[in-house]
Coordinates of C-alpha atoms and ligand atoms in Angstrom, one line a residue:
M1 CA 24.3 31.4 -53.1
S2 CA 22.9 27.9 -52.2
E3 CA 19.1 27.4 -52.7
D4 CA 18.7 27.0 -49.0
T5 CA 20.5 30.2 -48.3
S6 CA 18.6 32.2 -50.9
T7 CA 15.3 30.9 -49.5
R8 CA 16.3 31.8 -46.0
R9 CA 17.4 35.3 -47.0
T10 CA 14.2 36.2 -48.9
H11 CA 12.4 35.8 -45.6
M12 CA 14.5 38.5 -43.9
A13 CA 13.1 41.9 -43.3
D14 CA 15.3 44.9 -43.3
A15 CA 14.6 46.4 -39.9
P16 CA 17.1 45.3 -37.2
L17 CA 15.6 43.3 -34.5
L18 CA 18.6 43.8 -32.2
E19 CA 21.1 46.6 -32.3
V20 CA 24.5 46.5 -30.5
R21 CA 26.0 50.0 -30.3
E22 CA 29.6 50.7 -29.4
I23 CA 29.6 48.1 -26.7
T24 CA 32.8 47.8 -24.7
K25 CA 33.9 45.5 -21.9
F26 CA 37.3 45.6 -20.2
F27 CA 38.0 43.0 -17.4
P28 CA 40.1 44.5 -14.7
I29 CA 43.3 42.6 -13.6
K30 CA 43.8 43.1 -9.9
S31 CA 47.1 42.7 -8.1
G32 CA 49.0 43.8 -5.0
L33 CA 48.0 43.7 -1.4
F34 CA 44.8 45.8 -1.8
G35 CA 43.7 44.0 -5.0
R36 CA 43.8 47.3 -7.0
A37 CA 43.1 47.1 -10.7
T38 CA 46.4 47.6 -12.4
N39 CA 45.4 46.7 -15.9
S40 CA 42.6 45.3 -17.9
V41 CA 41.8 42.7 -20.6
R42 CA 40.1 44.4 -23.5
A43 CA 37.6 41.7 -24.2
V44 CA 35.2 43.7 -26.4
D45 CA 36.3 47.0 -27.6
G46 CA 33.6 49.3 -29.0
I47 CA 31.8 47.0 -31.4
S48 CA 28.6 47.8 -33.2
F49 CA 26.3 45.6 -35.3
N50 CA 22.7 44.8 -36.1
V51 CA 20.8 41.6 -36.2
L52 CA 18.0 41.5 -38.7
R53 CA 14.7 39.8 -38.1
R54 CA 14.7 36.1 -39.1
E55 CA 18.3 36.0 -40.1
T56 CA 21.1 33.9 -38.7
L57 CA 24.1 36.0 -37.8
G58 CA 27.3 34.0 -37.5
I59 CA 30.1 35.2 -35.3
V60 CA 33.6 33.6 -35.8
G61 CA 37.1 34.1 -34.6
E62 CA 39.8 32.4 -32.5
S63 CA 39.3 31.6 -28.9
G64 CA 39.6 34.8 -26.9
C65 CA 38.5 37.1 -29.7
G66 CA 35.5 38.3 -27.7
K67 CA 32.7 36.4 -29.4
S68 CA 31.3 34.7 -26.3
T69 CA 31.8 37.9 -24.2
T70 CA 29.7 39.7 -26.8
A71 CA 26.9 37.1 -26.4
R72 CA 26.9 37.6 -22.6
L73 CA 26.9 41.3 -23.0
I74 CA 23.8 41.2 -25.2
V75 CA 21.7 39.5 -22.5
D76 CA 23.5 41.4 -19.7
L77 CA 25.0 38.3 -18.1
I78 CA 27.9 40.6 -17.7
S79 CA 27.3 44.4 -17.8
P80 CA 29.1 46.5 -20.5
D81 CA 31.4 49.4 -19.5
K82 CA 30.0 51.4 -22.3
G83 CA 27.5 51.0 -25.1
D84 CA 23.8 50.3 -25.7
I85 CA 21.7 47.2 -26.5
L86 CA 18.4 47.9 -28.4
F87 CA 15.8 45.3 -29.0
D88 CA 13.0 46.1 -31.4
A89 CA 14.1 49.8 -31.3
R90 CA 13.8 49.9 -27.5
R91 CA 16.9 50.6 -25.5
L92 CA 17.8 48.4 -22.5
G93 CA 17.7 50.5 -19.3
T94 CA 15.2 53.1 -20.6
D95 CA 12.2 51.8 -22.5
L96 CA 13.2 48.1 -22.3
T97 CA 13.6 46.1 -19.0
L98 CA 16.1 43.3 -18.5
N99 CA 13.2 40.9 -18.0
E100 CA 11.7 41.8 -21.4
L101 CA 15.1 41.5 -23.1
R102 CA 15.8 38.1 -21.5
R103 CA 12.3 36.8 -22.4
N104 CA 13.0 37.8 -26.0
V105 CA 16.6 36.8 -26.3
Q106 CA 17.5 33.4 -25.0
M107 CA 20.9 31.6 -24.9
V108 CA 22.0 28.0 -25.4
F109 CA 25.5 27.4 -24.2
Q110 CA 28.2 24.8 -25.2
D111 CA 28.1 22.8 -21.9
S112 CA 24.8 21.1 -22.1
Y113 CA 25.1 19.5 -18.6
A114 CA 26.3 22.6 -16.7
S115 CA 23.4 24.6 -18.1
L116 CA 20.8 22.2 -16.5
N117 CA 19.9 21.9 -12.8
P118 CA 20.7 18.3 -11.9
R119 CA 17.9 18.2 -9.3
L120 CA 15.1 19.1 -11.8
T121 CA 13.5 16.6 -14.1
I122 CA 13.5 17.5 -17.8
E123 CA 9.8 18.5 -17.6
D124 CA 10.4 20.8 -14.6
T125 CA 13.5 22.3 -16.3
I126 CA 11.5 23.3 -19.4
A127 CA 8.4 24.4 -17.4
F128 CA 10.6 26.5 -15.0
G129 CA 10.9 29.7 -17.2
P130 CA 7.2 30.0 -18.1
I131 CA 6.2 29.4 -14.4
I132 CA 8.6 32.3 -13.4
H133 CA 6.9 34.4 -16.0
G134 CA 3.5 33.8 -14.4
V135 CA 2.2 30.8 -16.6
P136 CA 0.0 28.5 -14.5
R137 CA 1.9 25.3 -13.5
E138 CA -0.4 22.9 -15.3
Y139 CA -0.2 24.9 -18.6
A140 CA 3.6 25.1 -18.3
R141 CA 3.8 21.3 -17.9
R142 CA 1.7 20.8 -21.0
L143 CA 4.0 23.3 -22.9
A144 CA 7.0 21.3 -21.7
W145 CA 5.6 18.1 -23.2
E146 CA 4.8 19.9 -26.5
L147 CA 8.3 21.3 -26.7
L148 CA 9.9 18.0 -26.0
S149 CA 8.0 16.6 -29.0
K150 CA 9.1 19.6 -31.1
V151 CA 12.8 19.0 -30.3
G152 CA 12.5 15.3 -31.2
L153 CA 12.3 13.7 -27.7
D154 CA 9.3 11.5 -26.8
P155 CA 7.8 13.2 -23.7
K156 CA 6.6 9.9 -22.3
R157 CA 10.1 8.7 -22.2
F158 CA 12.0 11.8 -21.3
A159 CA 9.8 14.1 -19.2
G160 CA 10.5 12.4 -15.9
R161 CA 14.2 11.8 -16.4
Y162 CA 17.1 13.8 -14.9
P163 CA 19.9 15.5 -16.9
H164 CA 22.5 12.8 -16.0
E165 CA 20.2 10.1 -17.4
I166 CA 20.3 11.4 -21.0
S167 CA 23.0 11.8 -23.6
G168 CA 24.8 15.1 -24.6
G169 CA 22.8 15.5 -27.8
Q170 CA 19.5 14.9 -25.9
R171 CA 20.5 17.4 -23.2
Q172 CA 21.2 20.0 -25.9
R173 CA 17.7 19.3 -27.3
V174 CA 16.4 19.9 -23.8
N175 CA 18.3 23.2 -23.6
I176 CA 16.8 24.3 -26.9
A177 CA 13.3 23.4 -25.6
R178 CA 14.0 25.3 -22.4
A179 CA 15.1 28.4 -24.4
L180 CA 11.9 28.1 -26.6
A181 CA 9.6 27.8 -23.5
V182 CA 9.5 31.6 -23.0
K183 CA 8.7 32.2 -26.7
P184 CA 11.8 34.2 -27.5
Q185 CA 12.4 36.0 -30.9
I186 CA 16.2 35.5 -30.8
I187 CA 18.2 32.6 -29.7
I188 CA 22.0 33.0 -29.1
L189 CA 23.7 29.7 -29.8
D190 CA 27.2 30.0 -28.2
E191 CA 29.2 27.0 -29.5
S192 CA 26.0 25.0 -28.8
V193 CA 26.9 22.1 -31.1
S194 CA 30.7 22.1 -30.6
A195 CA 30.8 19.4 -27.9
L196 CA 28.7 17.0 -29.9
D197 CA 29.7 14.1 -32.1
K198 CA 29.6 15.0 -35.8
S199 CA 26.5 12.9 -36.6
V200 CA 24.6 14.3 -33.5
E201 CA 25.8 17.7 -34.4
A202 CA 24.3 17.4 -37.9
Q203 CA 20.9 16.3 -36.4
V204 CA 20.9 19.3 -34.0
L205 CA 21.8 21.7 -36.7
N206 CA 18.9 20.4 -38.9
L207 CA 16.6 20.7 -35.9
L208 CA 17.7 24.3 -35.4
L209 CA 17.0 25.1 -39.1
D210 CA 13.5 23.5 -38.9
L211 CA 12.6 25.3 -35.7
K212 CA 13.8 28.6 -37.1
K213 CA 11.5 28.2 -40.1
E214 CA 8.5 27.0 -38.1
L215 CA 8.7 29.5 -35.3
D216 CA 10.1 32.5 -37.2
L217 CA 13.2 32.7 -35.1
T218 CA 16.3 34.8 -35.4
Y219 CA 19.7 33.2 -34.4
I220 CA 23.1 34.6 -33.4
F221 CA 25.3 31.6 -34.1
I222 CA 28.7 31.7 -32.4
S223 CA 31.3 29.1 -33.4
H224 CA 34.9 28.5 -34.1
D225 CA 33.9 25.9 -36.8
L226 CA 33.8 27.8 -40.1
N227 CA 32.1 24.9 -41.9
V228 CA 29.2 24.9 -39.5
V229 CA 28.9 28.7 -39.7
K230 CA 28.9 28.5 -43.5
F231 CA 26.0 25.9 -43.3
M232 CA 24.0 28.0 -40.9
A233 CA 24.5 31.7 -41.3
D234 CA 23.1 34.4 -43.6
R235 CA 25.6 36.9 -42.6
V236 CA 29.0 36.6 -40.8
I237 CA 31.0 38.7 -38.4
V238 CA 34.7 38.0 -38.0
M239 CA 36.2 39.2 -34.7
Y240 CA 39.8 39.6 -33.8
L241 CA 41.1 40.7 -30.4
G242 CA 37.8 42.3 -29.3
E243 CA 37.1 44.1 -32.5
I244 CA 35.1 43.4 -35.7
V245 CA 37.5 43.1 -38.7
E246 CA 35.0 41.9 -41.3
V247 CA 31.2 41.6 -41.7
G248 CA 29.1 40.6 -44.6
P249 CA 26.7 38.1 -46.4
V250 CA 28.0 34.6 -45.9
E251 CA 28.6 33.9 -49.6
S252 CA 30.6 37.1 -50.0
I253 CA 32.7 36.5 -46.8
Y254 CA 33.7 33.0 -47.9
A255 CA 34.1 33.8 -51.7
E256 CA 35.4 37.4 -51.7
T257 CA 37.2 37.5 -48.3
A258 CA 38.5 41.0 -47.8
H259 CA 40.5 40.9 -44.6
P260 CA 43.9 39.0 -44.3
Y261 CA 42.9 37.6 -40.9
S262 CA 39.6 36.2 -42.2
R263 CA 41.6 34.8 -45.2
S264 CA 44.0 33.0 -42.8
L265 CA 41.1 31.6 -40.8
L266 CA 39.5 30.3 -43.9
A267 CA 42.7 28.8 -45.2
S268 CA 43.1 26.8 -42.0
M269 CA 39.5 25.6 -42.2
P270 CA 39.4 21.8 -42.6
S271 CA 38.0 20.8 -46.0
M272 CA 34.8 18.8 -45.9
D273 CA 36.2 16.7 -48.7
P274 CA 38.8 14.2 -47.1
D275 CA 40.7 14.1 -50.4
H276 CA 41.4 17.8 -50.1
R277 CA 42.3 18.1 -46.4
S278 CA 45.0 20.8 -45.9
E279 CA 47.8 20.3 -43.5
H280 CA 48.7 23.9 -43.9
V281 CA 48.4 26.1 -40.8
A282 CA 47.8 29.5 -42.3
L283 CA 47.7 31.5 -39.2
A284 CA 51.1 32.0 -37.6
G285 CA 51.5 32.4 -33.8
D286 CA 49.1 32.9 -31.0
P287 CA 46.8 36.0 -30.8
P288 CA 48.8 38.9 -29.1
N289 CA 48.2 39.8 -25.4
P290 CA 44.7 41.3 -25.1
I291 CA 46.0 43.4 -22.1
I292 CA 48.3 45.5 -24.4
P293 CA 46.9 45.0 -27.9
P294 CA 49.2 46.0 -30.8
S295 CA 49.0 49.6 -32.0
G296 CA 47.3 50.5 -35.3
C297 CA 45.8 47.4 -36.9
R298 CA 45.7 44.8 -34.1
F299 CA 46.5 42.0 -36.6
H300 CA 49.7 43.6 -37.9
P301 CA 52.2 41.4 -35.9
R302 CA 50.7 38.3 -37.6
C303 CA 49.7 39.8 -41.0
P304 CA 51.8 38.5 -43.9
I305 CA 51.2 41.8 -45.9
A306 CA 51.5 44.5 -43.3
I307 CA 52.8 47.9 -44.4
P308 CA 54.4 50.5 -42.1
K309 CA 51.0 52.4 -41.8
C310 CA 49.5 49.3 -40.2
K311 CA 51.6 49.8 -37.1
T312 CA 50.4 53.3 -36.4
E313 CA 47.0 53.8 -37.9
K314 CA 43.9 51.9 -37.0
P315 CA 41.9 50.8 -40.1
L316 CA 38.2 51.5 -40.1
L317 CA 35.5 49.2 -41.4
H318 CA 34.8 50.3 -45.0
I319 CA 32.5 49.0 -47.8
Q320 CA 33.7 46.2 -50.2
K321 CA 32.4 45.2 -53.6
T322 CA 29.2 43.5 -52.3
R323 CA 26.5 45.4 -50.5
G324 CA 26.7 45.1 -46.8
H325 CA 30.3 43.6 -46.9
L326 CA 32.7 45.7 -44.8
A327 CA 36.3 45.1 -43.8
A328 CA 38.9 46.9 -41.7
C329 CA 42.1 46.9 -43.7
H330 CA 44.3 49.7 -45.1
L331 CA 44.8 47.7 -48.3
T332 CA 42.1 47.2 -50.9
A333 CA 41.5 43.6 -52.3
Q334 CA 43.4 44.6 -55.4
Q335 CA 46.4 45.8 -53.4
Q336 CA 46.3 42.7 -51.3
E337 CA 46.6 40.5 -54.5
T338 CA 49.8 42.1 -55.5
F339 CA 51.6 40.8 -52.3
Ligands
SF4_1 FE1 47.3 43.5 -42.5 FE2 47.6 46.1 -42.5 FE3 45.3 45.1 -43.4 FE4 45.9 45.0 -40.8 S1 45.6 46.9 -42.0 S2 45.1 43.4 -42.0 S3 48.1 44.7 -40.9 S4 47.4 44.9 -44.3

């Protein structure tokens, strides 16, 4: 464990701040003259996980694995077909309102420009949320200036500008300030640094780490970039075709990988060391059709060590060597090594 990671983890309390229970979302596919639903895309299929107070939970997987849908389900930007969201032990729809949930759980998206209203100045953009929540206009403006300084933008230079007048990295800082303006406890970062240049990306990641420490924040960090997730996360969830296939502490996921899909993802991860860049594409083929996912283990058509049972029986998440590390595979780590 790196020094940074160990410091971050000692600050984590055990009680979950957010609980996702058996959440499911199938998107209907309509066809024919009357637009009847004839099939559905199984975007998220009955997943459950907790987010601990003050941790950064990384979610990784190929495009289409359900990670961004999961983020939208958490804040009810799309409604789940089944399942529950609990924030601080209160269940959405019973003792927790959507307003309370959204004030406490904010999102920062990948597209920094599309997330901002082009007709609002940066100051008005940041002040908007607090004003909606009843904060007096003058106080909300002062808060916007404070937050601009906090995210590294000089308010005197930036408060009066419009989104098209600033760079992508600056816009993402504004989006972070806007998320912070309603004093959330959790921020979901959905590929939030993916569109930035590497040098700007590093600056924004360091800003996020500083803000987390200063404001006691909890992050859900969604990314296809495994190097970035390794740098940011305390725990990691690996998703494949709408399901969780592995979850655990970041060091254990990267050093004692227990699921063949996670291993393939890690093997195709570009090395940070240019002398050790691998040209090897470890993961063969595209993910299967999410409308008719494979039977048994959904990874079996691409798995290099599949056995007959994999086609018929769905593997459940079970405990690995390290505490809190679970993987859904019929084969133990020892059995996998013999292939
Ligand atoms: Fe591969 Fe079978 Fe394990 Fe699925 S259950 S990952 S197909 S070995």
